[in-house]
Coordinates of C-alpha atoms in Angstrom, one line a residue:
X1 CA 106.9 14.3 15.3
X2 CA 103.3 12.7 15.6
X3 CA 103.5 9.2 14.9
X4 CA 100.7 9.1 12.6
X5 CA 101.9 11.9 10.2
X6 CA 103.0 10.1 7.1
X7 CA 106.1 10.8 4.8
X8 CA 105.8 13.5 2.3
X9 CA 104.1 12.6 -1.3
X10 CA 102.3 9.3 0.6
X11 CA 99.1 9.4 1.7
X12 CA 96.3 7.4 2.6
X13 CA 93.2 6.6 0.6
X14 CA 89.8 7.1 2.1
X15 CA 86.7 5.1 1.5
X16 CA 85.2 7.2 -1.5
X17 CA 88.5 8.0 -3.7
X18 CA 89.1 4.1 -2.7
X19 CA 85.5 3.0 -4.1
X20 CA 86.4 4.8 -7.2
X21 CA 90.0 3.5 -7.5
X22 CA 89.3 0.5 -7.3
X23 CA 86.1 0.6 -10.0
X24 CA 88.3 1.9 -12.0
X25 CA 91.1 -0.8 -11.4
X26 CA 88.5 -3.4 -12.5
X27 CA 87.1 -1.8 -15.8
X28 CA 91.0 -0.9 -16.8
X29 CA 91.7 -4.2 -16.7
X30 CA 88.3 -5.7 -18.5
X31 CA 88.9 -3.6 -21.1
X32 CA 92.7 -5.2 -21.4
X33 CA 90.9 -8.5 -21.3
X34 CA 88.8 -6.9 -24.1
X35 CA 91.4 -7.1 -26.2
X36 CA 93.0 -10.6 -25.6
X37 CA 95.1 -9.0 -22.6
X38 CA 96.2 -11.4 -20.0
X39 CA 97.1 -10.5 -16.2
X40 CA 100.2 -11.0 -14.6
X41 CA 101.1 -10.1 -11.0
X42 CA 105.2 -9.4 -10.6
X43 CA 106.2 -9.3 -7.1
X44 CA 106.8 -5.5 -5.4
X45 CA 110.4 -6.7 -4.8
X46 CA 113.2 -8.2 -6.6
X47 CA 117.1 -8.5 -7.0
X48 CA 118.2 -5.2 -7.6
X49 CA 120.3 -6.8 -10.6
X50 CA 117.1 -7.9 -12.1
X51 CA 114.8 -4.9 -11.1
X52 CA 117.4 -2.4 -13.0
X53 CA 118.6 -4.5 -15.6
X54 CA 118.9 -2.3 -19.0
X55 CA 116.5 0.2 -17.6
X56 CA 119.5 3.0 -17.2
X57 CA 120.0 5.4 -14.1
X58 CA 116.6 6.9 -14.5
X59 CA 115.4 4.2 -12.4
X60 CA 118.1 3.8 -10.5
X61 CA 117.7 6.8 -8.8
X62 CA 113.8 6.1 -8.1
X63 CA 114.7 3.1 -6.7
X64 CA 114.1 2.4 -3.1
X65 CA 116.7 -0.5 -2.2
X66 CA 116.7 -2.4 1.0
X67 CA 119.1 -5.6 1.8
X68 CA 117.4 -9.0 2.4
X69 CA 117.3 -10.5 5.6
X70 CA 117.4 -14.0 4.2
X71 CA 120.3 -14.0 1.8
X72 CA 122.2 -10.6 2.5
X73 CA 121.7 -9.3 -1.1
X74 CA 120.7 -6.2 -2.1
X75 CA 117.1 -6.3 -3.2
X76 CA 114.6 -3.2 -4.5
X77 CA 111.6 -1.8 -4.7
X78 CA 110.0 -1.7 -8.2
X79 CA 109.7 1.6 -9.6
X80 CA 108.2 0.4 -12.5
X81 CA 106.5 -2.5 -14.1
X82 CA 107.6 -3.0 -17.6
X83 CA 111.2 -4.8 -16.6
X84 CA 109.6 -7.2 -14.8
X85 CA 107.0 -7.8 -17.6
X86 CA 109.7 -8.4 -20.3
X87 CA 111.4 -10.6 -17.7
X88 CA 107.9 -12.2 -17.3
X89 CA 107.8 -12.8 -21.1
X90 CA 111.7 -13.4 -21.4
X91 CA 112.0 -16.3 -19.1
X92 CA 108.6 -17.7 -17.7
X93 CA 106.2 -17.5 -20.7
X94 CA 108.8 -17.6 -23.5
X95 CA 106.2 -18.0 -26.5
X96 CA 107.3 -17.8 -29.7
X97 CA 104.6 -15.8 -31.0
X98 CA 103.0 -12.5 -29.5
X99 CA 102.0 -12.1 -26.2
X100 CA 99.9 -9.5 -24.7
X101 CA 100.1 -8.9 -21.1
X102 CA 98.7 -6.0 -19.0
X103 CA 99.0 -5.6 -15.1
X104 CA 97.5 -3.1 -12.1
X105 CA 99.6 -3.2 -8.8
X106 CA 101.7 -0.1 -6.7
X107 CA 105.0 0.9 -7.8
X108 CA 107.5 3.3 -5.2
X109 CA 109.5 6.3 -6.0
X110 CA 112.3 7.7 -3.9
X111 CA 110.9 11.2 -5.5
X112 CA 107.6 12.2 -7.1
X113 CA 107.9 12.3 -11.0
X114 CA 106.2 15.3 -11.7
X115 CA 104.7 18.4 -9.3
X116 CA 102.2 17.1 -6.4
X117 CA 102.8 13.4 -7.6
X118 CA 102.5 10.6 -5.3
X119 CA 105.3 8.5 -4.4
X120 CA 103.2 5.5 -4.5
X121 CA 101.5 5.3 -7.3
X122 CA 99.1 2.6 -8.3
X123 CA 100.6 1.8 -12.2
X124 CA 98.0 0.4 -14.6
X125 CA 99.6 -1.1 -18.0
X126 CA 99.1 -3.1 -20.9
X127 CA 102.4 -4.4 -23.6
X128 CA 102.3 -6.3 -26.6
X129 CA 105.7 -8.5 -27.2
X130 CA 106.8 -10.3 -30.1
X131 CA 105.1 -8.2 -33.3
X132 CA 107.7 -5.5 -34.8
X133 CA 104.7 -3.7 -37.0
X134 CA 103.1 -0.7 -36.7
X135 CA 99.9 -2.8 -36.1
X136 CA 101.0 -3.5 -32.5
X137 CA 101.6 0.7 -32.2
X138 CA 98.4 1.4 -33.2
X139 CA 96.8 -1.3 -31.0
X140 CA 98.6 0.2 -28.1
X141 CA 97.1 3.8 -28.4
X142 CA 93.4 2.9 -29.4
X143 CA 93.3 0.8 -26.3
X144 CA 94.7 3.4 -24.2
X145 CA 92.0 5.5 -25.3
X146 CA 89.5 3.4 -24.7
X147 CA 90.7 2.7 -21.2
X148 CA 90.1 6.4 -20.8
X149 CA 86.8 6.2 -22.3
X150 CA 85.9 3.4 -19.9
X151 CA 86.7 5.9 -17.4
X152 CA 84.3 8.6 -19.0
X153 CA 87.1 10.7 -20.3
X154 CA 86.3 11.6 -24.1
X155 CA 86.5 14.8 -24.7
X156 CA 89.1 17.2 -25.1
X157 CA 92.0 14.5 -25.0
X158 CA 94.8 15.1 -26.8
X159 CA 97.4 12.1 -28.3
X160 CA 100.8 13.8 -28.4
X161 CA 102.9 11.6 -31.2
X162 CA 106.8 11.3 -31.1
X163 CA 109.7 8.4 -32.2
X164 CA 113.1 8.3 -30.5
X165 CA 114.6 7.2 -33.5
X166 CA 114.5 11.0 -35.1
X167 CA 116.4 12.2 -32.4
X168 CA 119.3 9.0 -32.4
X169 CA 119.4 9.3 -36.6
X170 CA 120.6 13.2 -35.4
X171 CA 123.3 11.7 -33.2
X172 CA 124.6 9.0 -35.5
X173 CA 128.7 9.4 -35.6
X174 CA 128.7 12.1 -33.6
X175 CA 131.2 11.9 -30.5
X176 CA 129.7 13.0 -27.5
X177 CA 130.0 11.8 -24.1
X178 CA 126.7 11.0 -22.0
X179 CA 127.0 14.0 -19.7
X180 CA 126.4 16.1 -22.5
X181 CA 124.2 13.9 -24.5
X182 CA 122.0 14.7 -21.4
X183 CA 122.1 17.9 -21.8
X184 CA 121.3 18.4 -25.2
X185 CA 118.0 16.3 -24.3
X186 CA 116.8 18.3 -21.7
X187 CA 117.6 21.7 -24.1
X188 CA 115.6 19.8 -26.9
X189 CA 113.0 19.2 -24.1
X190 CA 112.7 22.3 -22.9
X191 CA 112.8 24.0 -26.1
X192 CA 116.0 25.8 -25.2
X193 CA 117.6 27.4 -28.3
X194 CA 120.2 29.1 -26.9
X195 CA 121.4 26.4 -24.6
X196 CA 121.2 23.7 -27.3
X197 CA 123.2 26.0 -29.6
X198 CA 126.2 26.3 -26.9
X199 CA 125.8 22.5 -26.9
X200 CA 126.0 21.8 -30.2
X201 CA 128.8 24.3 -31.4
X202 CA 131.0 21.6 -32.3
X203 CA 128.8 18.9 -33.6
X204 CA 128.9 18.3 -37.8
X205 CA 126.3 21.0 -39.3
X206 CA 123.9 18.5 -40.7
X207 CA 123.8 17.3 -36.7
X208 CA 123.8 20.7 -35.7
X209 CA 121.2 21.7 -37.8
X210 CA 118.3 18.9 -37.6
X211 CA 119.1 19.5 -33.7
X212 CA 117.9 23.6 -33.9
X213 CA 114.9 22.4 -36.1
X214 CA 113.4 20.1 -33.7
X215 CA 112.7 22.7 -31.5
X216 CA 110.5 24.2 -33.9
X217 CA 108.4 20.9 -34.9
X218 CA 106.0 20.2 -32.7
X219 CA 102.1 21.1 -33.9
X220 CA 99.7 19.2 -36.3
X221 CA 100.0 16.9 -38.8
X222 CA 101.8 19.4 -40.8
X223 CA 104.8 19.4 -39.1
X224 CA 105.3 16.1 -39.9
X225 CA 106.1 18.1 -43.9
X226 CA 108.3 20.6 -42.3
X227 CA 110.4 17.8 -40.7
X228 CA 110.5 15.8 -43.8
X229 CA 112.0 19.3 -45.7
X230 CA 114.4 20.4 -42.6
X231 CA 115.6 16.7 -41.8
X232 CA 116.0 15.4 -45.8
X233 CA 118.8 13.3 -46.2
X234 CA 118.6 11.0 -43.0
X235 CA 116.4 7.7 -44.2
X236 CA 116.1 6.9 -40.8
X237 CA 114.3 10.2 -40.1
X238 CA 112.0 9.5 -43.1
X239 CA 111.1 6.2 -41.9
X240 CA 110.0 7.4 -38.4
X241 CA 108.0 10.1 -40.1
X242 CA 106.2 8.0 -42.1
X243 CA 105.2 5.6 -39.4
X244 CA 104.0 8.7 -37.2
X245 CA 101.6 9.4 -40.3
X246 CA 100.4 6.1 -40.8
X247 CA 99.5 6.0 -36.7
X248 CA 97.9 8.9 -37.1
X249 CA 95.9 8.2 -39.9
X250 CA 94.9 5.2 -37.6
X251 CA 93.5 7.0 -35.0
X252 CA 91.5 9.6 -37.4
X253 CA 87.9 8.0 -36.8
X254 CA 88.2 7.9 -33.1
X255 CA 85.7 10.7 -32.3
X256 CA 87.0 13.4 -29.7
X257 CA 91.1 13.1 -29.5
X258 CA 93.2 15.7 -30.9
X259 CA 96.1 14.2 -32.4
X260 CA 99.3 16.7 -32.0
X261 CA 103.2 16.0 -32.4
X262 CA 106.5 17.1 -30.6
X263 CA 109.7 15.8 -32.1
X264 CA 111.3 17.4 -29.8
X265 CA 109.6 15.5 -26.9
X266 CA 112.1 13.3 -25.1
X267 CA 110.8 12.3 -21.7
X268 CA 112.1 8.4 -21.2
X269 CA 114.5 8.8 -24.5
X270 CA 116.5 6.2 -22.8
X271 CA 113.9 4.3 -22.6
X272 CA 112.1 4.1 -25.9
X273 CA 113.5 2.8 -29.5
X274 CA 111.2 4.1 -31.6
X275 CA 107.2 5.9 -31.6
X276 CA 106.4 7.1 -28.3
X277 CA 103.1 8.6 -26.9
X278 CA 101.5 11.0 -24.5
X279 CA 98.0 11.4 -23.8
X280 CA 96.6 14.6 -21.8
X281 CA 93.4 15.0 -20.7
X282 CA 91.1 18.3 -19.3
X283 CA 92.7 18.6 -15.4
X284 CA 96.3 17.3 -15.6
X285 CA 98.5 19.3 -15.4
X286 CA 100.8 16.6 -17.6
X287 CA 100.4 13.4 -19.9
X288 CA 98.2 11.0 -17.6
X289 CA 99.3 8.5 -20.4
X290 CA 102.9 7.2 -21.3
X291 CA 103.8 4.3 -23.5
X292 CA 106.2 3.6 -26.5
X293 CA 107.9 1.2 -28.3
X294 CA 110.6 -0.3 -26.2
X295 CA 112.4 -3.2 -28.1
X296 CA 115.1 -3.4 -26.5
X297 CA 113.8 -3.9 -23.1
X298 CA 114.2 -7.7 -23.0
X299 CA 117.4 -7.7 -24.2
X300 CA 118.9 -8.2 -21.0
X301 CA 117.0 -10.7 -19.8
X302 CA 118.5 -12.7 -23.4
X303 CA 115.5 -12.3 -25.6
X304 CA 115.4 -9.1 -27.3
X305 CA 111.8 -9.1 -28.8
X306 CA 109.5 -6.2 -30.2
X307 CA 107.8 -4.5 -27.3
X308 CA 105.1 -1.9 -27.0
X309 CA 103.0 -0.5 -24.3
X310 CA 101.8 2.0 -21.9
X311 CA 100.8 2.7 -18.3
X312 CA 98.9 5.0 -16.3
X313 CA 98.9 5.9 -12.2
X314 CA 94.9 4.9 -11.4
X315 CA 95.2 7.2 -8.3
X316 CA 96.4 10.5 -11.1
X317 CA 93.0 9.1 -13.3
X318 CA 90.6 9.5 -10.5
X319 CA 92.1 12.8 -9.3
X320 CA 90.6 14.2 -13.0
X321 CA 87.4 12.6 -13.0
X322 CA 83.9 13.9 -11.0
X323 CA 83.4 11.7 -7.8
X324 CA 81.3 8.9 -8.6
X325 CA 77.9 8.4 -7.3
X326 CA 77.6 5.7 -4.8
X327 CA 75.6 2.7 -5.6
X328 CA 72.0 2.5 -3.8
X329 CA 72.1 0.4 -0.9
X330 CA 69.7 -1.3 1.7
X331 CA 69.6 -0.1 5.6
X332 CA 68.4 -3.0 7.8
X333 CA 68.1 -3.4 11.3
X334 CA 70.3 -5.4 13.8
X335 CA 68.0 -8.4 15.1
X336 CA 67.2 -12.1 15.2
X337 CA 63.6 -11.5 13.5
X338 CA 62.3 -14.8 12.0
X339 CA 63.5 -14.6 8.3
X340 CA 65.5 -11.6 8.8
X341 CA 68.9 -12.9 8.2
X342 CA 67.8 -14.7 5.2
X343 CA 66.4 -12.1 3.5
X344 CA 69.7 -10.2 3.5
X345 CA 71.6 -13.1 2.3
X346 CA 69.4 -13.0 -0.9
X347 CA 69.7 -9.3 -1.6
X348 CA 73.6 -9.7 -1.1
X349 CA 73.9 -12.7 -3.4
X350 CA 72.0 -10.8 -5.6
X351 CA 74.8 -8.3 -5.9
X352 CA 72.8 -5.4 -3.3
X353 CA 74.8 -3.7 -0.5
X354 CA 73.2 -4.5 2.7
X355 CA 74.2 -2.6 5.5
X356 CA 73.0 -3.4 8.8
X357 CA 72.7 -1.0 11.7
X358 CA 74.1 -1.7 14.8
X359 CA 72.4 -1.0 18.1
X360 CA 72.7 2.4 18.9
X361 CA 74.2 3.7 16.0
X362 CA 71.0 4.3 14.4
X363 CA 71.2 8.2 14.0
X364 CA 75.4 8.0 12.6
X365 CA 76.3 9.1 9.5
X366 CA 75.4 6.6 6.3
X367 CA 78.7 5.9 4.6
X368 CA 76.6 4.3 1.9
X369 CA 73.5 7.0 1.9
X370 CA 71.3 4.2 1.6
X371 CA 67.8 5.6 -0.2
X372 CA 66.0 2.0 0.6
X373 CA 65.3 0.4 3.8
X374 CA 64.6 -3.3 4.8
X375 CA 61.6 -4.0 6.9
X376 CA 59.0 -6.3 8.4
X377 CA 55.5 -6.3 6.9
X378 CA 52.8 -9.2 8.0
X379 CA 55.9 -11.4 9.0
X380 CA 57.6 -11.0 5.5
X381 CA 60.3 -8.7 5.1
X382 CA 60.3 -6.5 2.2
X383 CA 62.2 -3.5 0.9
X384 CA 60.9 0.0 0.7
X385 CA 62.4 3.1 -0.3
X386 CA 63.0 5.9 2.3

């Protein structure tokens, strides 16, 4: 095997997608800071204790885990950032009030996540802790849409609403073991009657019942009525459905998104405690956004505060947006001319991209396309377009 031929789902970036990435990495996170969002940068590697801590076998199994040289124990490589944000918030901030905290950085999977994913990608998210209200929800979503207007995505996008809790009220004092627990989750998921039916042949009716609705409740705002009629009885059920009502109403004035539900929908169920969100946009083939209410998250770090947030892979983003223009730039020649040097040190402070020419390389492709050129007129240098 050739020695430069990468491991499947990793690639390389190239200058242009990287340009974009990167623009995009910056106005992510001043749109956080928008919001009264602080940075935090966790490290890619921790203590596999640490780095899995509450966060089940999901990520466990998208773990990559290596053994430290220094101390012999077994360390990993984050698969994703939240733990180590509510550890952040658990042990080294520790404020009593709310804290909002967003991050950018790579994260590593042992397998892509979806069709075509990368392995690496490069996780963008933003978590409120400490406020239990549905204020905190609904501050979650509206910035994740305007992250994706920042990135010129605001039309056709589609807020897919569900809450975990619907699902647990269902299980409450039923006996059932995880294996099949599983199961019944990825029939609900899939919309599986048939399956979920050979599942549930034993459970209590009212279980067995609410179960076989929820695969028909997905839709608009009026399937949050049909729910409320086929799941009556559970108050725990009521309460989730009234909180997915009042988020929607919140997010009725923001022009462009579609607001849909699935009650069925449980990707990261063991995962989430309560409302959880995807967002789809025109050219993914699934949610490019992901977030929730988590509250139990920091539990095992000994602080179990409210905890609400999102992420998004940057690399996914840029994959469904038009390549960006490049910003104009300055061609100037290689030389020792009289004033030459300073005159590109002004332009460059004064945020243009200068880009010299080397000898010989004159008639090479322009990475940059530069429409302007920098040149010598009566011994001042001056800038003319090409």
């Amino acid at each position: 095997m050739s020695a430069w031929v990468l491991p499947d789902h990793i690639a390389d970036v190239l200058p242009s997608e990287a340009r974009h990435i990167e623009e995009l990495r910056r106005q992510l996170l001043d749109t956080a800071r928008g919001y009264g969002y602080e940075l935090v940068m966790p490290p890619l590697l921790e203590h596999l204790e640490s780095l899995l801590s509450g966060t089940g076998e999901a990520l466990d199994l998208q773990t990559f885990k290596l053994v430290d040289q220094l101390s012999g124990r077994s360390m990993g490589l984050r698969a994703d950032t939240t733990p180590q944000v509510a550890r952040i918030d658990a042990h080294l901030l520790n404020r009593d009030g709310v804290a909002r905290l967003c991050y950018c950085g790579p994260v590593l999977h042992t397998r892509p996540d979806r069709p075509h994913a990368t392995r690496e990608p490069l996780q963008f998210g933003a978590e409120i802790y400490g406020h239990a209200g549905l204020e905190a929800d609904t501050e979650t979503l509206l910035l994740a849409l305007d992250c994706l207007d920042a990135a010129g995505l605001r039309e056709g996008v589609i807020v897919d609403l569900a809450d975990a809790r619907i699902v647990r009220a269902l299980f409450a004092g039923v006996p059932v073991d995880g294996a099949t627990l599983a199961q019944v989750h990825a029939a609900l998921a899939a919309k599986d009657a048939s399956e979920l039916e050979s599942l549930t042949r034993n459970f209590p009716a009212a279980s067995r019942e609410g179960l076989r609705a929820l695969i028909q409740l997905y839709g608009d705002e009026a399937v949050l009525d049909e729910a409320a009629k086929a799941l009556k009885g559970t108050p725990a059920v009521g309460a989730a459905l009234a909180d997915l009502k009042q988020l929607a109403a919140g997010l009725q004035g923001v022009a462009g998104r579609q607001i849909s539900f699935d009650l069925a929908d449980l990707r990261g169920y063991a995962y989430y405690s309560g409302m959880r969100f995807g967002i789809y946009v025109p050219g993914a083939a699934d949610s490019l956004v992901r977030g929730g209410r988590y509250d139990e998250v920091g539990a095992v770090f000994g602080r179990n505060r409210p905890a609400v947030g999102f992420s998004l892979d940057v690399r996914e983003l840029v994959g469904v947006l038009p390549a960006r223009p490049l910003r104009a730039a300055i061609r100037a020649p290689w030389s020792d001319a009289a004033g030459l040097s300073q005159a590109i040190a002004q332009l460059r402070k004064a945020g243009e991209t200068v880009v010299c020419v080397l000898p010989g390389h004159g008639s090479e492709i322009d990475e940059f396309h530069c429409d302007r050129e920098l040149v010598e007129q009566a011994g001042q240098w001056s800038v003319r377009a090409i």
